[in-house]
Amino acid sequence: MPSEPLLTRRREDGRDIPLLVWRLGRPLLAVSTAPLGGGIGVRRWVLNATVPMSYDRDDPADHLAELARRLGLDGPGVGLLTGVDVGEVVTRTDTGVQVWATVGLGTPIPAAAPAGPAPAQRVGTVNIVAYVPARLGDAALVNAVATATEAKAQAITELGLPGTGTPTDAVTILCPPDGPACAYGGPRSTWGAPLARAVHAGVLAVGTGTVPWSDRLPG
């Protein structure tokens, strides 16, 4: 199992901005929807970086790669961004599955809702990083992303919000790169079930009251 992430800060635009760093003890197999390191492959580290709500860079993958270089992170990794203070990460464990969630639900949308005007800037990203202690086959990894997303949507519904997620949510699932491959990652599978419970519990634990990191700054 990966060790707990390190909470650190980087100096950027005259401010000390928090980020979480998982330095994986050994390379792990990952599936991710993140802007950096998305897809399926072996990864050596994970970053979850807070950004101000005024963030308007159009090269998030390059930005995250730059942060990784500053931290001395080598090889391929996963990078995520959020307006939430990542120091408020919530951890939940269930039957060997571990989940870390940073939750901002200021801009919930139903996934299939018609496109509308851009919402006013409010914190709105749910980033989920999860570790499953058994090798998952490629199809099971993809299924695990769907399972985590369904569990997040269930929690959002139970919180009374009119949406299934936010436009910028991301999921990363990590597992060992070796051993017999489990074929299933759905919500009733051996590893999908505890993954769903842990994600659901993590999102519910944070709830709807998150304030964007940049809104807490003086002035």
mmCIF file of N, CA, C and O in Angstrom, residues 84 88 103-108 122-124 126 152 155-163 166 202-212 216:
data_model
loop_
_atom_site.group_PDB
_atom_site.id
_atom_site.type_symbol
_atom_site.label_atom_id
_atom_site.label_comp_id
_atom_site.label_asym_id
_atom_site.label_seq_id
_atom_site.Cartn_x
_atom_site.Cartn_y
_atom_site.Cartn_z
ATOM 1 N N VAL A 84 -9.544 23.251 -4.322
ATOM 2 C CA VAL A 84 -9.658 22.901 -2.899
ATOM 3 C C VAL A 84 -8.276 22.945 -2.245
ATOM 4 O O VAL A 84 -7.259 22.677 -2.885
ATOM 5 N N GLU A 88 -6.795 19.412 3.166
ATOM 6 C CA GLU A 88 -8.021 18.889 3.763
ATOM 7 C C GLU A 88 -8.417 17.543 3.169
ATOM 8 O O GLU A 88 -9.582 17.151 3.216
ATOM 9 N N VAL A 103 -12.430 17.222 -2.032
ATOM 10 C CA VAL A 103 -13.808 17.360 -2.500
ATOM 11 C C VAL A 103 -14.233 18.820 -2.503
ATOM 12 O O VAL A 103 -14.270 19.471 -1.457
ATOM 13 N N GLY A 104 -14.569 19.309 -3.674
ATOM 14 C CA GLY A 104 -15.180 20.621 -3.832
ATOM 15 C C GLY A 104 -16.427 20.475 -4.681
ATOM 16 O O GLY A 104 -16.345 20.016 -5.828
ATOM 17 N N LEU A 105 -17.576 20.818 -4.138
ATOM 18 C CA LEU A 105 -18.853 20.584 -4.824
ATOM 19 C C LEU A 105 -19.607 21.885 -5.084
ATOM 20 O O LEU A 105 -20.824 21.931 -5.058
ATOM 21 N N GLY A 106 -18.869 22.943 -5.406
ATOM 22 C CA GLY A 106 -19.516 24.222 -5.661
ATOM 23 C C GLY A 106 -20.178 24.322 -7.017
ATOM 24 O O GLY A 106 -21.020 25.186 -7.233
ATOM 25 N N THR A 107 -19.804 23.443 -7.959
ATOM 26 C CA THR A 107 -20.385 23.526 -9.305
ATOM 27 C C THR A 107 -20.925 22.169 -9.743
ATOM 28 O O THR A 107 -20.503 21.617 -10.766
ATOM 29 N N PRO A 108 -21.877 21.592 -8.995
ATOM 30 C CA PRO A 108 -22.400 20.286 -9.400
ATOM 31 C C PRO A 108 -23.242 20.406 -10.665
ATOM 32 O O PRO A 108 -23.973 21.377 -10.857
ATOM 33 N N ARG A 122 -16.887 29.000 -8.486
ATOM 34 C CA ARG A 122 -17.038 28.415 -7.165
ATOM 35 C C ARG A 122 -16.237 27.137 -7.165
ATOM 36 O O ARG A 122 -16.042 26.526 -8.216
ATOM 37 N N VAL A 123 -15.755 26.768 -5.987
ATOM 38 C CA VAL A 123 -14.907 25.586 -5.927
ATOM 39 C C VAL A 123 -15.671 24.377 -6.457
ATOM 40 O O VAL A 123 -16.815 24.141 -6.088
ATOM 41 N N GLY A 124 -15.076 23.637 -7.365
ATOM 42 C CA GLY A 124 -15.821 22.551 -7.977
ATOM 43 C C GLY A 124 -14.958 21.501 -8.612
ATOM 44 O O GLY A 124 -14.940 21.376 -9.835
ATOM 45 N N VAL A 126 -13.772 17.301 -7.652
ATOM 46 C CA VAL A 126 -13.596 16.154 -6.769
ATOM 47 C C VAL A 126 -12.468 15.312 -7.363
ATOM 48 O O VAL A 126 -12.615 14.764 -8.460
ATOM 49 N N LYS A 152 -19.248 8.218 -6.066
ATOM 50 C CA LYS A 152 -19.221 9.668 -5.862
ATOM 51 C C LYS A 152 -20.586 10.268 -6.166
ATOM 52 O O LYS A 152 -21.104 11.092 -5.399
ATOM 53 N N ALA A 155 -23.036 9.634 -3.418
ATOM 54 C CA ALA A 155 -22.833 10.520 -2.268
ATOM 55 C C ALA A 155 -23.361 11.922 -2.552
ATOM 56 O O ALA A 155 -23.991 12.546 -1.686
ATOM 57 N N ILE A 156 -23.150 12.415 -3.762
ATOM 58 C CA ILE A 156 -23.626 13.748 -4.117
ATOM 59 C C ILE A 156 -25.153 13.798 -4.044
ATOM 60 O O ILE A 156 -25.743 14.769 -3.551
ATOM 61 N N THR A 157 -25.798 12.757 -4.524
ATOM 62 C CA THR A 157 -27.258 12.683 -4.430
ATOM 63 C C THR A 157 -27.719 12.707 -2.980
ATOM 64 O O THR A 157 -28.659 13.424 -2.608
ATOM 65 N N GLU A 158 -27.039 11.935 -2.129
ATOM 66 C CA GLU A 158 -27.412 11.880 -0.722
ATOM 67 C C GLU A 158 -27.144 13.205 -0.007
ATOM 68 O O GLU A 158 -27.768 13.493 1.021
ATOM 69 N N LEU A 159 -26.235 13.996 -0.547
ATOM 70 C CA LEU A 159 -25.986 15.335 0.013
ATOM 71 C C LEU A 159 -27.019 16.357 -0.454
ATOM 72 O O LEU A 159 -27.001 17.511 -0.031
ATOM 73 N N GLY A 160 -27.915 15.943 -1.338
ATOM 74 C CA GLY A 160 -29.002 16.809 -1.776
ATOM 75 C C GLY A 160 -28.637 17.771 -2.878
ATOM 76 O O GLY A 160 -29.357 18.755 -3.102
ATOM 77 N N LEU A 161 -27.560 17.501 -3.603
ATOM 78 C CA LEU A 161 -27.142 18.397 -4.680
ATOM 79 C C LEU A 161 -27.711 17.939 -6.021
ATOM 80 O O LEU A 161 -27.816 16.734 -6.274
ATOM 81 N N PRO A 162 -28.040 18.880 -6.906
ATOM 82 C CA PRO A 162 -28.657 18.536 -8.185
ATOM 83 C C PRO A 162 -27.607 18.221 -9.245
ATOM 84 O O PRO A 162 -27.496 18.899 -10.261
ATOM 85 N N GLY A 163 -26.812 17.200 -9.006
ATOM 86 C CA GLY A 163 -25.780 16.864 -9.979
ATOM 87 C C GLY A 163 -25.209 15.491 -9.722
ATOM 88 O O GLY A 163 -25.534 14.825 -8.727
ATOM 89 N N THR A 166 -18.800 17.289 -10.912
ATOM 90 C CA THR A 166 -18.488 18.622 -11.412
ATOM 91 C C THR A 166 -17.777 18.460 -12.754
ATOM 92 O O THR A 166 -17.318 17.366 -13.087
ATOM 93 N N GLY A 202 -15.864 8.842 1.759
ATOM 94 C CA GLY A 202 -14.991 10.002 1.712
ATOM 95 C C GLY A 202 -15.697 11.252 1.233
ATOM 96 O O GLY A 202 -15.542 12.333 1.818
ATOM 97 N N VAL A 203 -16.488 11.126 0.170
ATOM 98 C CA VAL A 203 -17.206 12.291 -0.351
ATOM 99 C C VAL A 203 -18.245 12.766 0.658
ATOM 100 O O VAL A 203 -18.393 13.972 0.904
ATOM 101 N N LEU A 204 -18.971 11.831 1.260
ATOM 102 C CA LEU A 204 -19.960 12.219 2.269
ATOM 103 C C LEU A 204 -19.310 12.923 3.450
ATOM 104 O O LEU A 204 -19.875 13.870 4.017
ATOM 105 N N ALA A 205 -18.120 12.480 3.838
ATOM 106 C CA ALA A 205 -17.463 13.046 5.016
ATOM 107 C C ALA A 205 -17.131 14.519 4.822
ATOM 108 O O ALA A 205 -17.183 15.314 5.767
ATOM 109 N N VAL A 206 -16.784 14.907 3.592
ATOM 110 C CA VAL A 206 -16.447 16.313 3.338
ATOM 111 C C VAL A 206 -17.714 17.151 3.222
ATOM 112 O O VAL A 206 -17.806 18.253 3.750
ATOM 113 N N GLY A 207 -18.703 16.637 2.501
ATOM 114 C CA GLY A 207 -19.958 17.364 2.364
ATOM 115 C C GLY A 207 -19.846 18.535 1.406
ATOM 116 O O GLY A 207 -19.007 18.562 0.508
ATOM 117 N N THR A 208 -20.678 19.549 1.627
ATOM 118 C CA THR A 208 -20.835 20.633 0.652
ATOM 119 C C THR A 208 -20.241 21.956 1.100
ATOM 120 O O THR A 208 -20.338 22.949 0.382
ATOM 121 N N GLY A 209 -19.619 21.989 2.269
ATOM 122 C CA GLY A 209 -19.225 23.285 2.825
ATOM 123 C C GLY A 209 -17.817 23.739 2.492
ATOM 124 O O GLY A 209 -17.311 24.652 3.133
ATOM 125 N N THR A 210 -17.144 23.127 1.507
ATOM 126 C CA THR A 210 -15.763 23.482 1.213
ATOM 127 C C THR A 210 -15.652 24.896 0.646
ATOM 128 O O THR A 210 -16.409 25.275 -0.245
ATOM 129 N N VAL A 211 -14.691 25.640 1.150
ATOM 130 C CA VAL A 211 -14.403 26.987 0.649
ATOM 131 C C VAL A 211 -13.144 26.922 -0.196
ATOM 132 O O VAL A 211 -12.164 26.280 0.188
ATOM 133 N N PRO A 212 -13.134 27.558 -1.369
ATOM 134 C CA PRO A 212 -11.918 27.528 -2.191
ATOM 135 C C PRO A 212 -10.704 28.041 -1.422
ATOM 136 O O PRO A 212 -10.818 28.975 -0.622
ATOM 137 N N ARG A 216 -9.757 32.066 0.929
ATOM 138 C CA ARG A 216 -9.362 32.223 2.332
ATOM 139 C C ARG A 216 -8.192 33.181 2.508
ATOM 140 O O ARG A 216 -7.809 33.469 3.640
#
